[in-house]
């Protein structure tokens, strides 16, 4: 029987367990809201759930219920949110979820945990197919771990059949030595799980209604419980504390970077690059050392990013170069160059073939094609026309203490060094500015704007007032014979 035939013949529900407190995270935030590669743990799990195209997705919540529910709604709008009551434990969580499924639903129920983020839909599809081929009522996913500490251990009989799962805190010495663990993911026939759960109590070290006890109930009643052992144990790692979060994060990042390398991206130093799951990279992008790409960042073909660059929600066009830059919510168009040491804030658009240079901060501003802000400037709430060059040390004085105002600069303008634009102000096409200009009034097209005060030189001032200093001596030597 082919996989797809098997999948389509039955209906499917996915239950995600996300009601636990996550005490071991030692956090004020619910465990499933902690992020991995830019997405909350629960977001990863919901993506997997939805990839199975089930008839129902049910998520069980309790701890920080409203915060968790909001994130669920964002990542899986069709998911049904189910509240667990005061009875604690994974078994109780599944019980309330099963009770909430439509009475007419008789299909398979996949159960996954909100804290096992790398378990993927391909693995689950294979497990579902096995479950259906075997006509099973329960299938548990297992893996072998070098260090199984904290996980439930799989107890098999002499014939190798799964008998039960023993939690770490309830395990004896011999059981603790077992390295095959319960991944916390299962497929159940709905009715069998409901009936077995009704018999599960809370008589254990943690005083919880364990989902794992369903396995023992079913095995005791003479059912063969299927187990699918997954070789790549990384896929099944649960996150209970921040050390595990860090380990899984490092692993996932390696997987993401490798995926992009195989898709045609040069990543010079994978260990120093961090790429969120939502990032999009085209062929022939080059990522140099020390690059972090976050959120909805996308980089077009032929662009070079880094070294030492952080981009969040930033769109980079073909062939652009971005080095030693921090950008958020910015757009860098084709062939533009940005950096080193540039800071692009939300609403910045750098035009095609444009340039933003060293120690330049830009926010909420559009630079049209070929416009350049090469050195030491702050540009805020401005529009800079095509081919315009902003001289070194420009400042848009955009805030008057009450509100922000815009600076509009036309095409092919050349401003002098150290210009202040006191907004609101406009500079017409083709205008020039003199060095040190304070532009308080609009400049017509083609005019030269100056706001200089006349320079006065007080001859001999240093020799008269700073006698005996190196400056006075140097001045004396330079003017010797001229007096
Ligand atoms: C659980 C399994 C263990 C398995 C491990 C794999 C049980 C009793 N133990 O242990 O055998 O090896 O996962 O990662 O199931 N949850 C609820 N409601 C609750 C308690 C927990 O929804 O009352 C949710 C949590 O939010 C979490 C998941 O269930 O997403 C697992 O809970 P957790 O407390 O982390 O279980 P483990 O001790 O890791
Ligand atoms: Ca866990």
Coordinates of C-alpha atoms and ligand atoms in Angstrom, one line a residue:
X1 CA 0.0 0.0 0.0
X2 CA 1.4 3.4 -1.0
X3 CA 1.8 6.1 1.6
X4 CA -0.7 8.4 0.0
X5 CA -3.3 5.8 -0.4
X6 CA -2.8 4.9 3.3
X7 CA -3.1 8.6 4.3
X8 CA -6.2 9.4 2.4
X9 CA -8.2 6.3 3.4
X10 CA -8.4 7.5 7.0
X11 CA -9.2 10.7 8.8
X12 CA -6.5 12.2 11.0
X13 CA -6.4 14.5 14.0
X14 CA -3.3 16.0 15.5
X15 CA -3.2 16.8 19.2
X16 CA -0.4 19.1 20.4
X17 CA 0.3 19.1 24.1
X18 CA 1.3 22.6 25.3
X19 CA -0.3 23.1 28.7
X20 CA 2.7 22.3 30.9
X21 CA 4.4 24.9 33.0
X22 CA 7.9 24.3 31.8
X23 CA 9.3 24.8 35.3
X24 CA 12.8 23.7 34.3
X25 CA 13.1 26.7 32.0
X26 CA 13.1 29.0 35.1
X27 CA 11.3 31.6 33.0
X28 CA 8.4 34.0 33.4
X29 CA 7.5 33.1 29.8
X30 CA 5.8 29.8 29.0
X31 CA 8.2 27.2 27.7
X32 CA 6.5 26.8 24.3
X33 CA 6.9 30.5 23.6
X34 CA 10.7 30.4 23.8
X35 CA 12.2 30.9 20.4
X36 CA 14.2 28.7 18.2
X37 CA 15.6 30.2 14.9
X38 CA 13.1 33.0 15.1
X39 CA 10.0 31.0 15.7
X40 CA 8.5 30.0 19.1
X41 CA 8.7 26.3 19.9
X42 CA 5.0 25.9 19.5
X43 CA 5.2 27.5 16.0
X44 CA 7.7 24.8 14.8
X45 CA 5.4 22.1 16.2
X46 CA 2.3 23.6 14.6
X47 CA 4.0 23.9 11.2
X48 CA 4.7 20.1 11.4
X49 CA 1.1 19.4 12.5
X50 CA -0.3 21.4 9.6
X51 CA 2.0 19.8 7.1
X52 CA 0.2 16.5 7.8
X53 CA -2.9 18.1 6.4
X54 CA -5.1 16.7 9.2
X55 CA -8.8 17.1 9.5
X56 CA -8.4 18.5 13.0
X57 CA -5.6 20.2 14.9
X58 CA -6.2 20.5 18.7
X59 CA -3.8 22.3 21.0
X60 CA -4.1 21.8 24.8
X61 CA -3.2 24.8 26.8
X62 CA -3.2 26.0 30.4
X63 CA -0.1 27.7 31.6
X64 CA -0.1 31.4 30.4
X65 CA -3.1 30.3 28.5
X66 CA -3.9 33.6 26.7
X67 CA -0.3 34.3 25.6
X68 CA 0.1 30.8 24.2
X69 CA -3.4 30.9 22.6
X70 CA -2.5 34.1 20.8
X71 CA 0.7 32.6 19.3
X72 CA -1.2 29.5 18.3
X73 CA -3.8 31.6 16.5
X74 CA -1.0 33.3 14.6
X75 CA 0.7 30.1 13.5
X76 CA -2.3 27.9 13.0
X77 CA -5.5 29.8 12.7
X78 CA -7.6 26.7 12.1
X79 CA -6.4 25.0 15.3
X80 CA -8.9 24.4 18.1
X81 CA -7.6 25.5 21.5
X82 CA -8.5 23.3 24.4
X83 CA -8.1 24.1 28.0
X84 CA -6.7 21.5 30.4
X85 CA -8.3 21.5 33.8
X86 CA -6.5 21.3 37.2
X87 CA -5.7 17.6 36.8
X88 CA -2.0 17.7 35.8
X89 CA -0.2 15.4 33.3
X90 CA 0.2 14.6 29.7
X91 CA -2.5 11.9 30.0
X92 CA -5.1 14.4 31.2
X93 CA -4.0 16.8 28.4
X94 CA -4.8 14.1 25.8
X95 CA -8.0 13.2 27.6
X96 CA -9.5 16.7 27.4
X97 CA -8.4 17.0 23.7
X98 CA -10.0 13.7 22.8
X99 CA -13.2 14.7 24.5
X100 CA -13.3 17.9 22.4
X101 CA -13.0 16.1 19.0
X102 CA -16.2 15.8 17.2
X103 CA -18.1 12.6 18.3
X104 CA -18.2 11.4 14.6
X105 CA -14.4 11.4 14.4
X106 CA -13.1 7.8 14.5
X107 CA -9.8 8.2 12.8
X108 CA -6.2 8.2 14.0
X109 CA -4.9 10.7 16.5
X110 CA -1.3 11.8 16.3
X111 CA -0.1 13.2 19.6
X112 CA 3.0 15.5 19.6
X113 CA 4.5 17.7 22.3
X114 CA 4.9 21.5 22.1
X115 CA 8.5 21.1 23.4
X116 CA 9.8 18.7 20.7
X117 CA 10.4 21.2 17.9
X118 CA 12.6 19.2 15.4
X119 CA 10.2 16.3 14.8
X120 CA 9.3 16.7 11.2
X121 CA 6.3 15.7 9.1
X122 CA 8.1 13.2 7.0
X123 CA 9.0 11.2 10.0
X124 CA 5.5 11.4 11.3
X125 CA 4.1 10.4 7.9
X126 CA 6.2 7.3 8.0
X127 CA 5.0 6.5 11.5
X128 CA 1.4 7.0 10.5
X129 CA 1.9 4.7 7.5
X130 CA 3.4 2.0 9.7
X131 CA 0.6 2.3 12.3
X132 CA -2.0 1.8 9.5
X133 CA -0.2 -1.0 7.8
X134 CA 0.0 -2.8 11.1
X135 CA -3.7 -2.0 11.8
X136 CA -2.4 -0.9 15.2
X137 CA -4.3 0.9 18.0
X138 CA -1.2 2.5 19.4
X139 CA 2.2 3.3 18.1
X140 CA 5.0 5.1 20.0
X141 CA 8.0 6.8 18.6
X142 CA 11.3 5.9 20.3
X143 CA 14.9 6.6 19.9
X144 CA 18.2 5.6 21.5
X145 CA 20.0 8.2 23.4
X146 CA 23.6 8.1 24.8
X147 CA 22.3 10.0 27.8
X148 CA 18.6 9.2 28.3
X149 CA 18.3 11.3 31.5
X150 CA 14.9 12.9 32.0
X151 CA 13.1 10.8 29.3
X152 CA 10.6 8.0 29.8
X153 CA 12.3 4.6 29.2
X154 CA 10.8 2.0 26.9
X155 CA 10.3 -1.3 28.6
X156 CA 10.0 -4.3 26.3
X157 CA 9.3 -7.9 27.0
X158 CA 11.5 -10.9 26.0
X159 CA 9.9 -11.0 22.6
X160 CA 10.7 -7.3 22.1
X161 CA 7.1 -6.1 22.4
X162 CA 6.6 -2.7 24.2
X163 CA 5.1 -3.3 27.6
X164 CA 5.2 0.1 29.2
X165 CA 7.0 3.4 29.6
X166 CA 8.7 4.3 32.9
X167 CA 9.3 7.9 33.7
X168 CA 12.7 8.9 35.0
X169 CA 11.3 9.8 38.5
X170 CA 9.6 6.4 38.8
X171 CA 12.4 4.2 37.3
X172 CA 14.4 1.7 39.3
X173 CA 18.1 1.3 38.7
X174 CA 17.8 -1.3 36.0
X175 CA 15.1 0.7 34.1
X176 CA 17.2 3.9 34.4
X177 CA 20.0 2.1 32.5
X178 CA 17.8 1.6 29.5
X179 CA 18.8 3.9 26.7
X180 CA 15.7 3.5 24.4
X181 CA 13.4 6.4 25.2
X182 CA 9.9 7.6 24.6
X183 CA 10.0 10.6 22.2
X184 CA 6.6 11.8 23.5
X185 CA 5.0 11.3 20.1
X186 CA 2.3 8.7 19.3
X187 CA -0.4 7.6 17.0
X188 CA -3.6 6.2 18.7
X189 CA -6.9 5.0 17.6
X190 CA -9.2 7.5 19.2
X191 CA -11.5 5.2 21.0
X192 CA -8.8 2.9 22.3
X193 CA -6.9 5.9 23.8
X194 CA -10.1 7.3 25.3
X195 CA -10.9 4.0 27.0
X196 CA -7.4 3.4 28.3
X197 CA -7.1 7.0 29.6
X198 CA -10.2 6.5 31.7
X199 CA -8.3 3.8 33.6
X200 CA -5.1 5.8 34.2
X201 CA -4.6 7.2 37.7
X202 CA -2.1 9.7 39.2
X203 CA -0.3 7.3 41.5
X204 CA 3.3 8.1 40.6
X205 CA 6.2 10.2 41.8
X206 CA 4.9 13.4 40.2
X207 CA 1.2 12.9 41.1
X208 CA 0.2 13.4 37.4
X209 CA -2.0 11.5 35.0
X210 CA 0.7 10.2 32.6
X211 CA -0.1 9.7 28.9
X212 CA 2.6 7.0 29.0
X213 CA 0.4 4.9 31.2
X214 CA -1.9 4.4 28.2
X215 CA 0.8 2.2 26.7
X216 CA 0.7 -0.1 29.7
X217 CA -3.1 -0.2 29.8
X218 CA -3.3 -1.2 26.2
X219 CA -0.4 -3.8 26.4
X220 CA -1.9 -5.4 29.5
X221 CA -5.2 -5.7 27.7
X222 CA -3.4 -7.9 25.1
X223 CA -2.9 -5.3 22.4
X224 CA 0.4 -5.2 20.5
X225 CA 1.8 -1.7 20.9
X226 CA 3.8 -0.7 17.9
X227 CA 7.1 1.2 18.3
X228 CA 8.9 3.0 15.5
X229 CA 12.5 3.7 16.4
X230 CA 13.9 6.8 14.8
X231 CA 17.7 6.8 14.1
X232 CA 18.4 10.5 14.1
X233 CA 17.7 11.2 17.7
X234 CA 18.2 14.9 17.3
X235 CA 14.7 15.0 15.7
X236 CA 13.2 13.8 18.9
X237 CA 15.1 16.0 21.4
X238 CA 12.7 17.5 23.9
X239 CA 13.4 21.0 25.4
X240 CA 12.9 21.2 29.1
X241 CA 15.7 23.6 30.1
X242 CA 17.7 26.3 28.5
X243 CA 20.8 24.1 28.0
X244 CA 18.7 21.8 25.9
X245 CA 17.2 24.9 24.1
X246 CA 20.8 26.0 23.3
X247 CA 21.8 22.5 22.1
X248 CA 18.8 22.1 19.8
X249 CA 19.2 25.7 18.6
X250 CA 22.8 25.0 17.5
X251 CA 21.8 21.8 15.8
X252 CA 18.8 23.5 14.0
X253 CA 21.0 26.3 12.8
X254 CA 23.5 23.9 11.4
X255 CA 20.7 22.2 9.5
X256 CA 19.4 25.5 8.2
X257 CA 22.8 26.7 7.0
X258 CA 23.5 23.3 5.4
X259 CA 20.1 23.4 3.6
X260 CA 21.0 26.8 2.1
X261 CA 24.5 25.7 1.1
X262 CA 23.0 22.8 -0.8
X263 CA 20.5 25.2 -2.4
X264 CA 23.3 27.3 -3.9
X265 CA 24.3 29.8 -1.2
X266 CA 28.0 30.2 -0.2
X267 CA 28.4 30.3 3.5
X268 CA 32.0 30.9 4.2
X269 CA 31.9 30.1 8.0
X270 CA 28.8 28.2 8.9
X271 CA 29.7 28.2 12.6
X272 CA 29.5 32.0 12.8
X273 CA 26.3 32.5 10.8
X274 CA 22.8 32.4 12.2
X275 CA 19.8 32.1 9.9
X276 CA 16.2 32.2 11.1
X277 CA 13.7 29.7 9.5
X278 CA 11.7 32.5 7.8
X279 CA 14.7 33.9 5.8
X280 CA 14.8 33.5 2.0
X281 CA 18.1 33.3 0.1
X282 CA 18.6 33.1 -3.7
X283 CA 21.2 31.3 -5.7
X284 CA 24.7 32.7 -5.5
X285 CA 24.2 34.7 -2.4
X286 CA 27.5 34.9 -0.4
X287 CA 27.4 35.0 3.3
X288 CA 30.7 36.0 5.0
X289 CA 31.7 35.5 8.6
X290 CA 29.6 36.6 11.5
X291 CA 26.2 37.2 9.8
X292 CA 22.8 37.0 11.5
X293 CA 19.8 37.0 9.3
X294 CA 16.5 37.3 11.2
X295 CA 12.7 37.4 10.6
X296 CA 11.4 37.9 7.1
X297 CA 14.8 38.9 5.6
X298 CA 15.3 38.0 2.0
X299 CA 18.5 38.2 -0.1
X300 CA 18.5 38.2 -3.9
X301 CA 20.9 36.5 -6.2
X302 CA 24.6 37.6 -6.3
X303 CA 24.3 39.7 -3.1
X304 CA 27.2 39.6 -0.6
X305 CA 26.4 39.9 3.1
X306 CA 29.0 40.4 5.8
X307 CA 31.3 40.1 7.5
X308 CA 29.7 41.0 10.8
X309 CA 26.3 42.0 9.7
X310 CA 22.8 41.7 11.3
X311 CA 19.7 42.0 9.1
X312 CA 16.2 41.7 10.4
X313 CA 13.1 41.9 8.2
X314 CA 15.3 43.4 5.5
X315 CA 15.1 42.9 1.7
X316 CA 18.4 42.9 -0.2
X317 CA 18.3 43.2 -4.0
X318 CA 20.5 41.4 -6.6
X319 CA 24.2 42.0 -6.4
X320 CA 24.0 44.4 -3.5
X321 CA 26.8 44.4 -0.9
X322 CA 26.2 44.8 2.8
X323 CA 29.2 44.8 5.1
X324 CA 29.4 45.4 8.9
X325 CA 25.9 46.7 9.0
X326 CA 22.9 46.5 11.3
X327 CA 19.6 46.8 9.5
X328 CA 16.0 46.4 10.5
X329 CA 12.9 46.7 8.3
X330 CA 15.0 48.1 5.5
X331 CA 15.2 47.6 1.8
X332 CA 18.5 47.7 -0.1
X333 CA 18.0 47.6 -3.8
X334 CA 20.0 46.0 -6.6
X335 CA 23.6 46.8 -6.8
X336 CA 23.6 49.2 -3.8
X337 CA 26.5 49.1 -1.3
X338 CA 26.0 49.6 2.4
X339 CA 28.6 49.7 5.1
X340 CA 31.0 49.4 6.8
X341 CA 29.4 50.5 10.1
X342 CA 26.0 51.5 8.8
X343 CA 22.7 51.5 10.8
X344 CA 19.5 51.2 8.7
X345 CA 16.3 51.5 10.7
X346 CA 12.7 50.7 9.8
X347 CA 11.4 52.4 6.6
X348 CA 14.8 52.9 5.0
X349 CA 15.0 52.2 1.3
X350 CA 18.4 52.4 -0.4
X351 CA 18.0 52.9 -4.1
X352 CA 19.5 50.9 -6.9
X353 CA 23.2 51.4 -7.3
X354 CA 23.0 53.7 -4.2
X355 CA 25.5 53.9 -1.4
X356 CA 25.4 54.3 2.3
X357 CA 28.8 54.5 3.9
X358 CA 30.6 54.5 7.2
X359 CA 28.9 55.8 10.4
X360 CA 25.7 56.6 8.7
X361 CA 22.3 56.1 10.4
X362 CA 19.2 56.2 8.3
X363 CA 15.5 55.8 9.3
X364 CA 12.2 56.1 7.5
X365 CA 13.8 57.6 4.4
X366 CA 13.9 56.8 0.7
X367 CA 17.1 57.2 -1.3
X368 CA 16.3 57.0 -5.0
X369 CA 18.5 55.4 -7.6
X370 CA 22.1 56.2 -7.3
X371 CA 21.7 58.5 -4.3
X372 CA 24.7 58.4 -1.9
X373 CA 25.2 59.1 1.8
X374 CA 28.8 58.1 2.1
X375 CA 30.1 59.4 5.4
X376 CA 29.2 60.2 9.0
X377 CA 25.5 61.2 8.7
X378 CA 22.1 61.0 10.3
X379 CA 19.2 60.9 7.8
X380 CA 15.7 60.6 9.2
X381 CA 12.3 61.2 7.6
X382 CA 13.8 62.2 4.3
X383 CA 13.6 61.7 0.6
X384 CA 16.7 61.9 -1.4
X385 CA 16.4 62.1 -5.2
X386 CA 18.2 60.2 -7.9
X387 CA 21.9 60.7 -8.3
X388 CA 22.1 63.1 -5.3
X389 CA 25.3 63.1 -3.1
X390 CA 25.0 64.1 0.5
X391 CA 28.3 65.5 1.7
X392 CA 30.1 64.1 4.8
X393 CA 28.6 64.8 8.2
X394 CA 25.0 65.7 7.1
X395 CA 22.3 65.8 9.8
X396 CA 18.5 66.0 9.2
X397 CA 17.2 67.9 12.2
X398 CA 13.8 66.1 11.9
X399 CA 12.4 66.7 15.4
X400 CA 11.4 70.0 16.9
X401 CA 10.6 68.6 20.3
X402 CA 6.9 68.0 19.4
X403 CA 6.7 66.4 16.0
X404 CA 8.8 64.9 13.3
X405 CA 9.2 66.7 10.0
X406 CA 10.4 65.7 6.5
X407 CA 13.4 66.7 4.5
X408 CA 12.9 66.5 0.7
X409 CA 16.0 66.7 -1.4
X410 CA 15.7 66.6 -5.2
X411 CA 17.7 64.8 -7.9
X412 CA 21.4 65.4 -8.6
X413 CA 21.8 67.6 -5.6
X414 CA 25.3 68.0 -4.1
X415 CA 25.4 69.2 -0.5
X416 CA 28.6 70.4 1.2
X417 CA 30.2 68.8 4.2
X418 CA 28.6 69.2 7.5
X419 CA 25.2 70.3 6.5
X420 CA 22.2 70.5 8.8
X421 CA 18.7 70.3 7.2
X422 CA 16.2 71.9 9.6
X423 CA 13.0 70.1 8.6
X424 CA 10.5 70.7 7.2
X425 CA 12.6 71.8 4.3
X426 CA 13.0 71.2 0.6
X427 CA 16.0 71.3 -1.7
X428 CA 15.3 71.6 -5.4
X429 CA 16.8 69.5 -8.2
X430 CA 20.3 70.2 -9.2
X431 CA 21.0 72.5 -6.2
X432 CA 24.3 72.8 -4.4
X433 CA 25.1 73.4 -0.8
X434 CA 28.2 75.1 0.7
X435 CA 30.2 73.5 3.5
X436 CA 28.7 73.9 6.9
X437 CA 25.3 75.2 5.6
X438 CA 22.4 75.2 8.0
X439 CA 19.5 74.8 5.6
X440 CA 16.5 76.4 7.3
X441 CA 14.7 77.6 4.2
X442 CA 13.9 75.8 1.0
X443 CA 16.5 75.9 -1.7
X444 CA 15.3 76.5 -5.3
X445 CA 16.5 74.2 -8.1
X446 CA 20.0 74.9 -9.2
X447 CA 20.8 77.4 -6.4
X448 CA 23.9 77.3 -4.2
X449 CA 22.8 77.4 -0.6
X450 CA 25.2 79.1 1.9
X451 CA 24.6 80.1 5.5
X452 CA 28.2 81.0 6.4
X453 CA 29.2 83.7 8.8
X454 CA 32.2 85.7 7.7
X455 CA 35.5 84.2 9.0
X456 CA 37.8 86.5 10.9
X457 CA 41.5 85.7 11.6
X458 CA 43.1 87.4 14.6
X459 CA 46.7 87.5 13.5
X460 CA 49.3 86.7 16.2
X461 CA 46.7 85.6 18.7
X462 CA 48.5 82.4 19.7
X463 CA 51.9 83.9 20.2
X464 CA 50.4 86.6 22.3
X465 CA 48.1 84.5 24.4
X466 CA 49.7 81.0 24.5
X467 CA 53.4 81.9 25.0
X468 CA 55.7 79.0 25.5
X469 CA 53.3 76.3 24.1
X470 CA 54.4 74.1 21.2
X471 CA 51.7 75.9 19.1
X472 CA 53.2 79.3 19.8
X473 CA 56.7 78.0 19.0
X474 CA 55.4 76.4 15.8
X475 CA 53.6 79.6 14.8
X476 CA 56.8 81.7 15.6
X477 CA 58.9 79.4 13.4
X478 CA 56.4 79.5 10.5
X479 CA 56.1 83.3 10.6
X480 CA 59.9 84.0 11.2
X481 CA 61.2 86.5 8.6
X482 CA 57.7 87.3 7.5
X483 CA 57.3 89.9 10.2
Ligands
LIG1 C1 7.3 13.4 28.5 C2 7.0 11.9 28.6 C3 8.3 11.1 28.6 C4 9.0 11.4 27.3 C5 9.3 12.9 27.1 C6 9.8 13.2 25.7 C7 5.0 11.7 30.0 C8 4.5 11.4 31.3 N1 6.3 11.7 29.8 O1 8.1 13.7 29.6 O2 8.0 9.7 28.6 O3 10.3 10.7 27.2 O4 8.0 13.7 27.3 O5 10.1 14.5 25.5 O6 4.2 12.0 29.1 N2 1.9 19.0 29.0 C9 0.5 19.2 29.0 N3 -0.2 19.1 30.2 C10 0.4 18.7 31.3 C11 1.8 18.4 31.3 C12 2.5 18.5 30.2 O7 0.0 19.6 28.0 O8 -0.3 18.6 32.4 C13 2.7 19.1 27.8 C14 3.8 20.1 28.0 O9 3.5 21.4 27.7 C15 4.8 19.5 27.0 C16 4.5 18.0 26.9 O10 3.2 17.9 27.4 O11 4.7 20.1 25.7 C17 5.4 17.2 27.6 O12 5.4 17.6 29.0 P1 6.8 17.5 29.9 O13 6.4 17.9 31.2 O14 7.9 18.3 29.2 O15 7.1 16.0 29.9 P2 8.5 15.3 30.0 O16 8.8 15.2 31.5 O17 9.5 15.8 29.1
LIG2 CA1 9.5 17.6 27.8

